[in-house]
PDB file of C-alpha atoms in Angstrom:
ATOM      1  CA  MET N  18       1.599  30.149   4.697  1.00  0.00           C
ATOM      2  CA  TYR N  19       3.970  27.197   5.327  1.00  0.00           C
ATOM      3  CA  ALA N  20       4.311  28.150   8.987  1.00  0.00           C
ATOM      4  CA  GLU N  21       0.514  28.193   9.433  1.00  0.00           C
ATOM      5  CA  LEU N  22       0.310  24.793   7.823  1.00  0.00           C
ATOM      6  CA  VAL N  23       2.974  23.436  10.092  1.00  0.00           C
ATOM      7  CA  GLU N  24       1.356  24.918  13.148  1.00  0.00           C
ATOM      8  CA  ALA N  25      -2.046  23.445  12.170  1.00  0.00           C
ATOM      9  CA  LEU N  26      -0.498  20.029  11.599  1.00  0.00           C
ATOM     10  CA  ARG N  27       1.345  20.271  14.942  1.00  0.00           C
ATOM     11  CA  GLY N  28      -1.864  21.127  16.750  1.00  0.00           C
ATOM     12  CA  ALA N  29      -3.750  18.189  15.158  1.00  0.00           C
ATOM     13  CA  LEU N  30      -0.914  15.651  15.557  1.00  0.00           C
ATOM     14  CA  ASP N  31       0.309  16.495  19.061  1.00  0.00           C
ATOM     15  CA  PRO N  32      -2.367  14.697  21.033  1.00  0.00           C
ATOM     16  CA  LEU N  33      -2.186  11.729  18.527  1.00  0.00           C
ATOM     17  CA  LEU N  34       1.603  11.378  18.822  1.00  0.00           C
ATOM     18  CA  SER N  35       1.698  11.057  22.545  1.00  0.00           C
ATOM     19  CA  GLY N  36       0.644   8.085  24.618  1.00  0.00           C
ATOM     20  CA  ARG N  37      -0.388   4.689  23.407  1.00  0.00           C
ATOM     21  CA  VAL N  38      -1.533   5.720  19.890  1.00  0.00           C
ATOM     22  CA  ALA N  39       1.767   7.400  18.895  1.00  0.00           C
ATOM     23  CA  ALA N  40       3.172   4.405  16.998  1.00  0.00           C
ATOM     24  CA  LEU N  41      -0.114   3.858  15.171  1.00  0.00           C
ATOM     25  CA  THR N  42      -0.386   7.516  14.284  1.00  0.00           C
ATOM     26  CA  ALA N  43       3.187   7.675  13.103  1.00  0.00           C
ATOM     27  CA  THR N  44       2.674   4.584  10.981  1.00  0.00           C
ATOM     28  CA  ALA N  45      -0.512   5.897   9.552  1.00  0.00           C
ATOM     29  CA  LEU N  46       1.210   9.220   8.653  1.00  0.00           C
ATOM     30  CA  VAL N  47       3.919   7.370   6.846  1.00  0.00           C
ATOM     31  CA  TYR N  48       1.504   5.211   4.847  1.00  0.00           C
ATOM     32  CA  LEU N  49      -0.745   8.138   4.058  1.00  0.00           C
ATOM     33  CA  SER N  50       2.329  10.005   2.771  1.00  0.00           C
ATOM     34  CA  PHE N  51       3.199   7.097   0.513  1.00  0.00           C
ATOM     35  CA  ALA N  52      -0.296   6.794  -0.770  1.00  0.00           C
ATOM     36  CA  LEU N  53      -0.214  10.429  -1.657  1.00  0.00           C
ATOM     37  CA  MET N  54       3.187   9.987  -3.355  1.00  0.00           C
ATOM     38  CA  ARG N  55       1.767   7.087  -5.354  1.00  0.00           C
ATOM     39  CA  THR N  56      -1.151   9.231  -6.447  1.00  0.00           C
ATOM     40  CA  ILE N  57       1.102  12.162  -7.435  1.00  0.00           C
ATOM     41  CA  SER N  58       3.332   9.746  -9.449  1.00  0.00           C
ATOM     42  CA  ALA N  59       0.316   8.213 -11.173  1.00  0.00           C
ATOM     43  CA  LEU N  60      -0.930  11.719 -12.137  1.00  0.00           C
ATOM     44  CA  VAL N  61       2.411  12.666 -13.650  1.00  0.00           C
ATOM     45  CA  VAL N  62       3.063   9.500 -15.641  1.00  0.00           C
ATOM     46  CA  ASN N  63       1.153   8.798 -18.801  1.00  0.00           C
ATOM     47  CA  ARG N  64       0.331   5.105 -18.255  1.00  0.00           C
ATOM     48  CA  GLU N  65      -1.353   4.685 -21.667  1.00  0.00           C
ATOM     49  CA  LYS N  66       1.684   5.969 -23.503  1.00  0.00           C
ATOM     50  CA  ILE N  67       3.994   3.538 -21.567  1.00  0.00           C
ATOM     51  CA  ALA N  68       1.554   0.609 -22.294  1.00  0.00           C
ATOM     52  CA  ARG N  69       1.465   1.491 -25.987  1.00  0.00           C
ATOM     53  CA  ILE N  70       5.274   1.777 -26.259  1.00  0.00           C
ATOM     54  CA  GLU N  71       5.822  -1.443 -24.372  1.00  0.00           C
ATOM     55  CA  ALA N  72       3.414  -3.277 -26.665  1.00  0.00           C
ATOM     56  CA  GLU N  73       5.151  -1.963 -29.776  1.00  0.00           C
ATOM     57  CA  VAL N  74       8.726  -2.779 -28.399  1.00  0.00           C
ATOM     58  CA  ASN N  75       7.549  -6.327 -27.286  1.00  0.00           C
ATOM     59  CA  GLU N  76       6.039  -6.881 -30.709  1.00  0.00           C
ATOM     60  CA  TRP N  77       9.293  -5.806 -32.434  1.00  0.00           C
ATOM     61  CA  GLU N  78      11.335  -8.033 -30.136  1.00  0.00           C
ATOM     62  CA  GLU N  79       9.036 -10.965 -30.926  1.00  0.00           C
ATOM     63  CA  ARG N  80       9.480 -10.348 -34.698  1.00  0.00           C
ATOM     64  CA  ARG N  81      13.235 -10.098 -34.214  1.00  0.00           C
ATOM     65  CA  ARG N  82      13.272 -13.386 -32.206  1.00  0.00           C
ATOM     66  CA  ARG N  83      11.238 -15.151 -34.923  1.00  0.00           C
ATOM     67  CA  ALA N  84      13.631 -13.967 -37.626  1.00  0.00           C
ATOM     68  CA  ILE N  85      16.606 -15.196 -35.698  1.00  0.00           C
ATOM     69  CA  GLU N  86      14.952 -18.534 -34.987  1.00  0.00           C
ATOM     70  CA  ALA N  87      13.971 -18.903 -38.607  1.00  0.00           C
ATOM     71  CA  ARG N  88      17.437 -17.909 -39.725  1.00  0.00           C
ATOM     72  CA  ASP N  89      15.825 -15.660 -42.286  1.00  0.00           C
ATOM     73  CA  ARG N  90      18.384 -12.978 -43.161  1.00  0.00           C
ATOM     74  CA  ARG N  91      15.895 -10.822 -45.200  1.00  0.00           C
ATOM     75  CA  MET N  92      13.306 -10.830 -42.495  1.00  0.00           C
ATOM     76  CA  TYR N  93      15.983  -9.995 -39.854  1.00  0.00           C
ATOM     77  CA  GLU N  94      17.210  -7.117 -41.955  1.00  0.00           C
ATOM     78  CA  ARG N  95      13.666  -5.746 -42.315  1.00  0.00           C
ATOM     79  CA  VAL N  96      13.136  -6.035 -38.601  1.00  0.00           C
ATOM     80  CA  MET N  97      16.494  -4.400 -37.826  1.00  0.00           C
ATOM     81  CA  ARG N  98      15.718  -1.352 -39.997  1.00  0.00           C
ATOM     82  CA  GLU N  99      13.257  -0.355 -37.307  1.00  0.00           C
ATOM     83  CA  ARG N 100      15.851  -0.549 -34.565  1.00  0.00           C
ATOM     84  CA  SER N 101      16.565   3.178 -34.298  1.00  0.00           C
ATOM     85  CA  ARG N 102      12.799   3.830 -34.017  1.00  0.00           C
ATOM     86  CA  ILE N 103      12.478   1.233 -31.260  1.00  0.00           C
ATOM     87  CA  GLU N 104      15.474   2.735 -29.427  1.00  0.00           C
ATOM     88  CA  ARG N 105      13.742   6.181 -29.552  1.00  0.00           C
ATOM     89  CA  LEU N 106      10.570   4.560 -28.196  1.00  0.00           C
ATOM     90  CA  ARG N 107      12.522   2.878 -25.384  1.00  0.00           C
ATOM     91  CA  TRP N 108      14.068   6.292 -24.571  1.00  0.00           C
ATOM     92  CA  GLU N 109      10.583   7.933 -24.480  1.00  0.00           C
ATOM     93  CA  MET N 110       9.406   5.120 -22.180  1.00  0.00           C
ATOM     94  CA  SER N 111      12.373   5.699 -19.913  1.00  0.00           C
ATOM     95  CA  LYS N 112      11.703   9.414 -19.809  1.00  0.00           C
ATOM     96  CA  GLU N 113       8.099   8.884 -18.903  1.00  0.00           C
ATOM     97  CA  ARG N 114       8.993   6.535 -16.091  1.00  0.00           C
ATOM     98  CA  LEU N 115      11.652   8.942 -14.801  1.00  0.00           C
ATOM     99  CA  LYS N 116       9.026  11.670 -14.553  1.00  0.00           C
ATOM    100  CA  GLY N 117       7.161   9.510 -12.074  1.00  0.00           C
ATOM    101  CA  SER N 118      10.388   8.743 -10.122  1.00  0.00           C
ATOM    102  CA  ILE N 119      11.300  12.456  -9.928  1.00  0.00           C
ATOM    103  CA  ALA N 120       7.788  13.353  -8.800  1.00  0.00           C
ATOM    104  CA  SER N 121       7.955  10.685  -6.140  1.00  0.00           C
ATOM    105  CA  ILE N 122      11.282  11.884  -4.848  1.00  0.00           C
ATOM    106  CA  ILE N 123      10.136  15.481  -4.671  1.00  0.00           C
ATOM    107  CA  ALA N 124       6.954  14.431  -2.891  1.00  0.00           C
ATOM    108  CA  TRP N 125       8.957  12.234  -0.446  1.00  0.00           C
ATOM    109  CA  LEU N 126      11.262  15.131   0.405  1.00  0.00           C
ATOM    110  CA  THR N 127       8.289  17.488   0.780  1.00  0.00           C
ATOM    111  CA  PHE N 128       6.384  15.173   3.053  1.00  0.00           C
ATOM    112  CA  PHE N 129       9.514  14.392   5.136  1.00  0.00           C
ATOM    113  CA  LYS N 130      10.275  18.087   5.668  1.00  0.00           C
ATOM    114  CA  LEU N 131       6.660  18.973   6.381  1.00  0.00           C
ATOM    115  CA  LEU N 132       6.252  16.191   8.928  1.00  0.00           C
ATOM    116  CA  TRP N 133       9.730  16.876  10.368  1.00  0.00           C
ATOM    117  CA  ASP N 134       8.716  20.452  11.058  1.00  0.00           C
ATOM    118  CA  ALA N 135       5.215  19.555  12.334  1.00  0.00           C
ATOM    119  CA  VAL N 136       6.110  16.556  14.432  1.00  0.00           C
ATOM    120  CA  GLY N 137       9.676  17.409  15.319  1.00  0.00           C
ATOM    121  CA  GLY N 138      12.273  14.948  14.053  1.00  0.00           C
ATOM    122  CA  GLY N 139      13.582  13.846  17.427  1.00  0.00           C
ATOM    123  CA  ARG N 140      10.265  13.203  19.111  1.00  0.00           C
ATOM    124  CA  PRO N 141      10.067   9.483  20.138  1.00  0.00           C
ATOM    125  CA  VAL N 142       7.010   7.815  18.720  1.00  0.00           C
ATOM    126  CA  VAL N 143       7.739   4.017  18.815  1.00  0.00           C
ATOM    127  CA  LEU N 144       9.614   1.419  20.788  1.00  0.00           C
ATOM    128  CA  LEU N 145      11.861  -0.710  18.531  1.00  0.00           C
ATOM    129  CA  PRO N 146      12.714  -4.210  19.770  1.00  0.00           C
ATOM    130  CA  LEU N 147      16.471  -4.636  19.685  1.00  0.00           C
ATOM    131  CA  PRO N 148      18.538  -7.568  20.918  1.00  0.00           C
ATOM    132  CA  THR N 149      19.566  -5.447  23.957  1.00  0.00           C
ATOM    133  CA  GLY N 150      16.034  -4.421  24.811  1.00  0.00           C
ATOM    134  CA  TYR N 151      13.638  -1.862  23.612  1.00  0.00           C
ATOM    135  CA  SER N 152      14.806   1.530  22.225  1.00  0.00           C
ATOM    136  CA  LYS N 153      12.689   4.640  21.720  1.00  0.00           C
ATOM    137  CA  ALA N 154      12.829   5.642  18.020  1.00  0.00           C
ATOM    138  CA  PRO N 155      12.198   9.218  16.929  1.00  0.00           C
ATOM    139  CA  PHE N 156       9.676   9.997  14.192  1.00  0.00           C
ATOM    140  CA  PHE N 157      12.287  10.582  11.474  1.00  0.00           C
ATOM    141  CA  THR N 158      13.772   7.129  12.137  1.00  0.00           C
ATOM    142  CA  TRP N 159      10.359   5.523  11.940  1.00  0.00           C
ATOM    143  CA  PHE N 160       9.569   7.424   8.727  1.00  0.00           C
ATOM    144  CA  LEU N 161      12.880   6.234   7.125  1.00  0.00           C
ATOM    145  CA  LEU N 162      12.446   2.631   8.269  1.00  0.00           C
ATOM    146  CA  ASN N 163       8.932   2.477   6.892  1.00  0.00           C
ATOM    147  CA  SER N 164      10.072   4.110   3.683  1.00  0.00           C
ATOM    148  CA  PHE N 165      11.848   0.860   2.721  1.00  0.00           C
ATOM    149  CA  TRP N 166       8.666  -1.156   2.460  1.00  0.00           C
ATOM    150  CA  ALA N 167       5.739   1.313   2.555  1.00  0.00           C
ATOM    151  CA  GLY N 168       5.966   2.038  -1.244  1.00  0.00           C
ATOM    152  CA  ALA N 169       5.910  -1.704  -2.117  1.00  0.00           C
ATOM    153  CA  LEU N 170       2.969  -2.399   0.168  1.00  0.00           C
ATOM    154  CA  ILE N 171       1.031   0.606  -1.148  1.00  0.00           C
ATOM    155  CA  ASP N 172       1.728  -0.534  -4.755  1.00  0.00           C
ATOM    156  CA  ARG N 173       0.582  -4.107  -3.977  1.00  0.00           C
ATOM    157  CA  ALA N 174      -2.603  -2.875  -2.298  1.00  0.00           C
ATOM    158  CA  TRP N 175      -3.219  -0.523  -5.248  1.00  0.00           C
ATOM    159  CA  ARG N 176      -2.956  -3.517  -7.660  1.00  0.00           C
ATOM    160  CA  GLY N 177      -5.258  -5.607  -5.503  1.00  0.00           C
ATOM    161  CA  VAL N 178      -7.878  -2.854  -5.458  1.00  0.00           C
ATOM    162  CA  LYS N 179      -7.631  -2.461  -9.193  1.00  0.00           C
ATOM    163  CA  ALA N 180      -8.031  -6.241  -9.665  1.00  0.00           C
ATOM    164  CA  LEU N 181     -11.107  -6.256  -7.456  1.00  0.00           C
ATOM    165  CA  VAL N 182     -12.641  -3.316  -9.381  1.00  0.00           C
ATOM    166  CA  HIS N 183     -11.989  -5.117 -12.712  1.00  0.00           C
ATOM    167  CA  MET N 184     -13.538  -8.411 -11.413  1.00  0.00           C
ATOM    168  CA  GLU N 185     -16.715  -6.627 -10.455  1.00  0.00           C
ATOM    169  CA  ARG N 186     -17.321  -5.329 -13.932  1.00  0.00           C
TER     170      ARG N 186
END
């Protein structure tokens, strides 16, 4: 099944990764991969749970800060009784975020392996400008270079789309 998928991808991508559109196709593949990774991560993470826990932790920290500023020992002790519960909530929030990170790493490795097999890791797809001139960069190099900023760009675009959708309502 994997071999058939790789062959189908290879057949579809071969004409697109040769000639003038190779860099554009390689870049589109990278950003499509990251958009899919973002989607997978969003499906794995329970955002409502994280938002609820963050609100509760922030509210506790605000009460703690007010007790310290007021120098009210009783109020501070009341607030600090909840510290172990707040630490458990922080741990839950960290676990929830870690699930998204693990899902993203697994998806990144899966896409990288799939595209490596389908495209061929050493196949030159772009010309990189270097101080000594232009150098042909293979697909795996282009994938790794784009990996540094693709996730951040996809996240920013995602937030922009969400903001636009909320503005229309």
